[in-house]
Short mmCIF file of C-alpha atoms in Angstrom, two decimals:
data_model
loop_
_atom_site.label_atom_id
_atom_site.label_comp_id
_atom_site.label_asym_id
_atom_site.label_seq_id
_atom_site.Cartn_x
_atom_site.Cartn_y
_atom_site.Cartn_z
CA UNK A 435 -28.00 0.64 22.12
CA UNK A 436 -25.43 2.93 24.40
CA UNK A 437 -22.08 2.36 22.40
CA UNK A 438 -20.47 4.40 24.84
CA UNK A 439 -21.15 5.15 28.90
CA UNK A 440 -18.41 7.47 28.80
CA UNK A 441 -18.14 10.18 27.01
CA UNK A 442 -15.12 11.44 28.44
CA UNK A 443 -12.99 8.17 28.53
CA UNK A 444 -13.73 7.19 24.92
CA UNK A 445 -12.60 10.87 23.77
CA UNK A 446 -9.47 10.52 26.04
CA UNK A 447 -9.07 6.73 24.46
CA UNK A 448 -9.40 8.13 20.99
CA UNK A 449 -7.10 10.92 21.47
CA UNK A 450 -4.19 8.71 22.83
CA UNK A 451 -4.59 6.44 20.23
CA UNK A 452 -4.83 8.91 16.80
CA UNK A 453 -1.40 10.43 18.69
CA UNK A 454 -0.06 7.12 19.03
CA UNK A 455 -0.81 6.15 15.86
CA UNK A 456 0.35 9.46 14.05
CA UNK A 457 3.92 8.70 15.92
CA UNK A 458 3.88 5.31 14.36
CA UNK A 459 2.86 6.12 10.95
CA UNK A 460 5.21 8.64 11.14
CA UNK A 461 8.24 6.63 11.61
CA UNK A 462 6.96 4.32 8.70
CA UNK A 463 6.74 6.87 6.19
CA UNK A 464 9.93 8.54 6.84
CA UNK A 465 11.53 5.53 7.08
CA UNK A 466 10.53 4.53 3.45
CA UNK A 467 11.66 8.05 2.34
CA UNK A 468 15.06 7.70 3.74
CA UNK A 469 15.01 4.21 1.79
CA UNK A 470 14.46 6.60 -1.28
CA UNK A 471 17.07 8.88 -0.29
CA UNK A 472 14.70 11.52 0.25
CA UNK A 473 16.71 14.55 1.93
CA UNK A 474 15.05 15.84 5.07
CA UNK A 475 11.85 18.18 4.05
CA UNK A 476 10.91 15.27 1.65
CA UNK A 477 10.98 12.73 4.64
CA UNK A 478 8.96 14.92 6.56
CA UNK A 479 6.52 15.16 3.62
CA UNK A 480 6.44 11.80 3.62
CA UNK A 481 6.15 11.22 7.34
CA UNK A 482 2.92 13.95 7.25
CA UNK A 483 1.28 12.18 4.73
CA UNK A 484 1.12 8.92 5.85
CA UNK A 485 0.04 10.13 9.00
CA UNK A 486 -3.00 12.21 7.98
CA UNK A 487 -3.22 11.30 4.90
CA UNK A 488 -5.84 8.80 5.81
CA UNK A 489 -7.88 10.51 8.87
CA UNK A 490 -7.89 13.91 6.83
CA UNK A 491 -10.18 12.32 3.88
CA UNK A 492 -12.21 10.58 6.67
CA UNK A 493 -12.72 13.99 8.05
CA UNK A 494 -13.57 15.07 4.64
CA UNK A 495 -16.51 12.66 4.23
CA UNK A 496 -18.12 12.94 7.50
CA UNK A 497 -18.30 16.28 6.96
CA UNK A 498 -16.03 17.27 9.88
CA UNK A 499 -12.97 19.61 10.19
CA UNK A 500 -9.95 17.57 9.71
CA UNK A 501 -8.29 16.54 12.40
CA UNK A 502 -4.94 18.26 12.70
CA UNK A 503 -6.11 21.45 11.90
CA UNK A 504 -7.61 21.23 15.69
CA UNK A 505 -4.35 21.13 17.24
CA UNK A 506 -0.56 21.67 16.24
CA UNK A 507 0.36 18.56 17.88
CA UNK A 508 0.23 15.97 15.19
CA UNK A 509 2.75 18.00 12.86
CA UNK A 510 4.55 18.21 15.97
CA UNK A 511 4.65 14.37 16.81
CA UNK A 512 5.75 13.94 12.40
CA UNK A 513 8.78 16.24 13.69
CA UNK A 514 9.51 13.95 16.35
CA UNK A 515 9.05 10.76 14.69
CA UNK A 516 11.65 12.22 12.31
CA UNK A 517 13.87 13.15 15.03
CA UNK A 518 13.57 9.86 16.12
CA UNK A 519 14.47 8.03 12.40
CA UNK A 520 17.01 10.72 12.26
CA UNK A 521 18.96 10.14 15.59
CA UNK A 522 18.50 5.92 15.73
CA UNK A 523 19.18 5.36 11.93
CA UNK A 524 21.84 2.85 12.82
CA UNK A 525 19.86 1.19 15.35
CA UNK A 526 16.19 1.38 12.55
CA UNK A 527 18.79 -0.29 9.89
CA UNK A 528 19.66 -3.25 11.75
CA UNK A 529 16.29 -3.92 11.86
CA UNK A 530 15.18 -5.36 8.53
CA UNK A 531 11.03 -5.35 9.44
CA UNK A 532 10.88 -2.00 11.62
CA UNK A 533 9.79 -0.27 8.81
CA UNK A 534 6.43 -3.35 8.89
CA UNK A 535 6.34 -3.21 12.48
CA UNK A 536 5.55 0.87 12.44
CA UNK A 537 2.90 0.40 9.63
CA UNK A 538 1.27 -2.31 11.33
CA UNK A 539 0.64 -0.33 14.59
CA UNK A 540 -0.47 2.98 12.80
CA UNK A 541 -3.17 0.76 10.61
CA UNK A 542 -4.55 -1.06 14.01
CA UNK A 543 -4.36 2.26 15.42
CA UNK A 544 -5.79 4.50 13.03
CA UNK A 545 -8.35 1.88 12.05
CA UNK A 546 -10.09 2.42 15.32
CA UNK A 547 -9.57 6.19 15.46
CA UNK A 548 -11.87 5.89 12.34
CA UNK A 549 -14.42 3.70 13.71
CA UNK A 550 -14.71 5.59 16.94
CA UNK A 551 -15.04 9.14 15.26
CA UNK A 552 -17.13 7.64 12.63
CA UNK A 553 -19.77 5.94 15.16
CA UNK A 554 -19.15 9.13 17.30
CA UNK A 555 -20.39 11.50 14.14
CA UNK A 556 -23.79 9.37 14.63
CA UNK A 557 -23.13 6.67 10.91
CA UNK A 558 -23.86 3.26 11.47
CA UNK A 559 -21.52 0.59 12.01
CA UNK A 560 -20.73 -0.38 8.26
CA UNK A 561 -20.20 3.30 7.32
CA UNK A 562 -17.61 2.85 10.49
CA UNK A 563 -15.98 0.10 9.08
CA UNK A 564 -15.58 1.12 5.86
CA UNK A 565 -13.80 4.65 7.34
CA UNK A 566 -11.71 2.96 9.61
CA UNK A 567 -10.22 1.34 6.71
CA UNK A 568 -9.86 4.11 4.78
CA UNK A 569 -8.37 5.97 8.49
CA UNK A 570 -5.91 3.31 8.29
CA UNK A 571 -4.68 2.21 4.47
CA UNK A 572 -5.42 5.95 2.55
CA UNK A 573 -2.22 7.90 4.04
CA UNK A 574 -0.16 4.68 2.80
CA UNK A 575 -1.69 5.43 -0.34
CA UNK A 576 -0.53 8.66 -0.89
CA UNK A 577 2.76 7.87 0.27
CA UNK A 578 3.23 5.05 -2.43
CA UNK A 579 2.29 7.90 -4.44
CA UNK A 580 4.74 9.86 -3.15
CA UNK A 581 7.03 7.35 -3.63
CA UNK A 582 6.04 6.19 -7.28
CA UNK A 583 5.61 2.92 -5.95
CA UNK A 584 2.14 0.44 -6.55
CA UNK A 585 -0.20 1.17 -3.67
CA UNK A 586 0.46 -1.36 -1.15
CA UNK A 587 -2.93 -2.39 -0.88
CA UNK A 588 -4.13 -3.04 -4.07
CA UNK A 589 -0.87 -5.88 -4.27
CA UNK A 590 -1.28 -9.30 -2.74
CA UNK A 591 -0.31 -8.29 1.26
CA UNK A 592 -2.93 -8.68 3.57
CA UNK A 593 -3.38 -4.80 4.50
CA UNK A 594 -7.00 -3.19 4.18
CA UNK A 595 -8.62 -6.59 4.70
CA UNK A 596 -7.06 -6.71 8.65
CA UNK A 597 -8.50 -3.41 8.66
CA UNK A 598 -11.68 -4.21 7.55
CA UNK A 599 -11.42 -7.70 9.94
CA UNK A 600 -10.86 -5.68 12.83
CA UNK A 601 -13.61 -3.32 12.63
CA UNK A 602 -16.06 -6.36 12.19
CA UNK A 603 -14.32 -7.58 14.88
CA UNK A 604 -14.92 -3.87 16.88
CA UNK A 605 -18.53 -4.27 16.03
CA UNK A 606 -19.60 -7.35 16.89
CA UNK A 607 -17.69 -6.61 20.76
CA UNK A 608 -19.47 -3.81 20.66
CA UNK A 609 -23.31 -5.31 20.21
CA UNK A 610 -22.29 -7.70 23.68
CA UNK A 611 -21.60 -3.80 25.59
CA UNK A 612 -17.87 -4.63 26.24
CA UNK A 613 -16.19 -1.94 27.37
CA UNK A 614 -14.96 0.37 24.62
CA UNK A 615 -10.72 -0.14 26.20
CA UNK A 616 -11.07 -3.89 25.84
CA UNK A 617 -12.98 -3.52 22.86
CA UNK A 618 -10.00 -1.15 21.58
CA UNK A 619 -7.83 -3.53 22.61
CA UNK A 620 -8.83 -6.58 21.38
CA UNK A 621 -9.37 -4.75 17.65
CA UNK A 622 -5.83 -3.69 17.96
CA UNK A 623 -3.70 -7.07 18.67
CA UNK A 624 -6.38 -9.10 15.92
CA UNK A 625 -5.19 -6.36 13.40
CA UNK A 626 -1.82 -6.78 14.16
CA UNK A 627 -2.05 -10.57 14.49
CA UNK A 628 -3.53 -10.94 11.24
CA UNK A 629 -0.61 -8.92 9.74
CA UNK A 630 1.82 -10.28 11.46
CA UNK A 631 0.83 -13.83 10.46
CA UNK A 632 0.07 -12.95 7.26
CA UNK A 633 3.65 -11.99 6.21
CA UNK A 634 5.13 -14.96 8.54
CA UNK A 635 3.35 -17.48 6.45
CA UNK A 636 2.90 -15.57 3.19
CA UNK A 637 -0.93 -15.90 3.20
CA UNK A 638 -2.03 -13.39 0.65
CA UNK A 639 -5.26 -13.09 -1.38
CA UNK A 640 -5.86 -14.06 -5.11
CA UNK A 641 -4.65 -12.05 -7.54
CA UNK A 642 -6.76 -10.93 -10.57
CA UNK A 643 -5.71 -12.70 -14.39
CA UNK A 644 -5.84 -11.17 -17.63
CA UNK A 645 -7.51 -13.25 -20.31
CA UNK A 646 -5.04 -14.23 -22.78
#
């Protein structure tokens, strides 16, 4: 089955969104710096990590060169996205969830940056899946690292499992030959949703019990 008519508008779809997405993730991972009183360098650090952190070790395993040593333009988008925290701190602060908001977009967006490079590479869908997950939760990983903070999504939040819903989600659109935007699309706002909803109503999955 043809995945893709277009060569040329899923590259151009894929490209917008791993630059959107870098923006976003960005913005969350600076934002948690400043939180830690981080000074500047260590924000961008931050900022960088988040934002490649995940795509660079999906590079890794496919075998591919990482992304962002292509093209200057996603440490260039970090710098902005700390220009950005930087110049609307006052406005970011009155805004309790912005920090959520940011990390929500960059794992719907990265999410499918993985599953379109993955299927692109020639892997079948549940290698896909499983890489847009890692596309979209790793580069929190490092920064919780970073941060010396429990990774984020080995706690109770709903986080790697909307990934992992939306690229189900992504594949099953894909079987019916919707168009790779809507199917983009559509995988975006269920990832979101499911976040969004998720920390609304506090749905979260089991946790794991020591025997006593």
């Amino acid at each position: 089955m043809h995945f893709y008519q277009d060569p040329e508008f899923v590259g151009t779809v894929q490209q917008t969104i791993e630059f959107v997405g870098t923006f976003a993730f960005a913005i969350s991972g600076i934002r948690h710096a400043a939180a830690c009183r981080f000074d500047w360098f260590g924000g961008f650090v931050c900022g960088v990590a988040v934002a490649i952190g995940g795509g660079t070790l999906r590079d890794m395993m496919l075998g591919v060169t990482p992304f962002w040593m292509l093209s200057p333009f996603y440490l260039l988008c970090t710098a902005l996205a700390q220009v950005f925290v930087i110049v609307f701190a006052k406005w970011l602060k009155r805004l309790d969830n912005a920090w959520f908001v940011f990390d929500t977009l960059g794992l719907a967006l990265f999410t499918i940056a993985g599953l379109q490079k993955t299927l692109d590479c020639g892997h079948p869908m549940w290698v896909a899946i499983i890489m847009g997950c890692i596309t979209g939760s790793a580069g929190g990983v490092v920064r919780d690292i970073f941060l010396n903070r429990k990774p984020l999504i080995f706690q109770k939040e709903i986080y790697a499992m909307a990934s992992i819903a939306g690229g189900v989600a992504y594949w099953l659109m894909l079987k019916t030959d919707i168009n790779v935007g809507l199917t983009s699309f559509v995988t975006f706002l269920l990832i979101c949703t499911i976040r969004f909803l998720a920390m609304k109503y506090h749905i979260s999955l089991p946790r794991l019990h020591a025997e006593e």
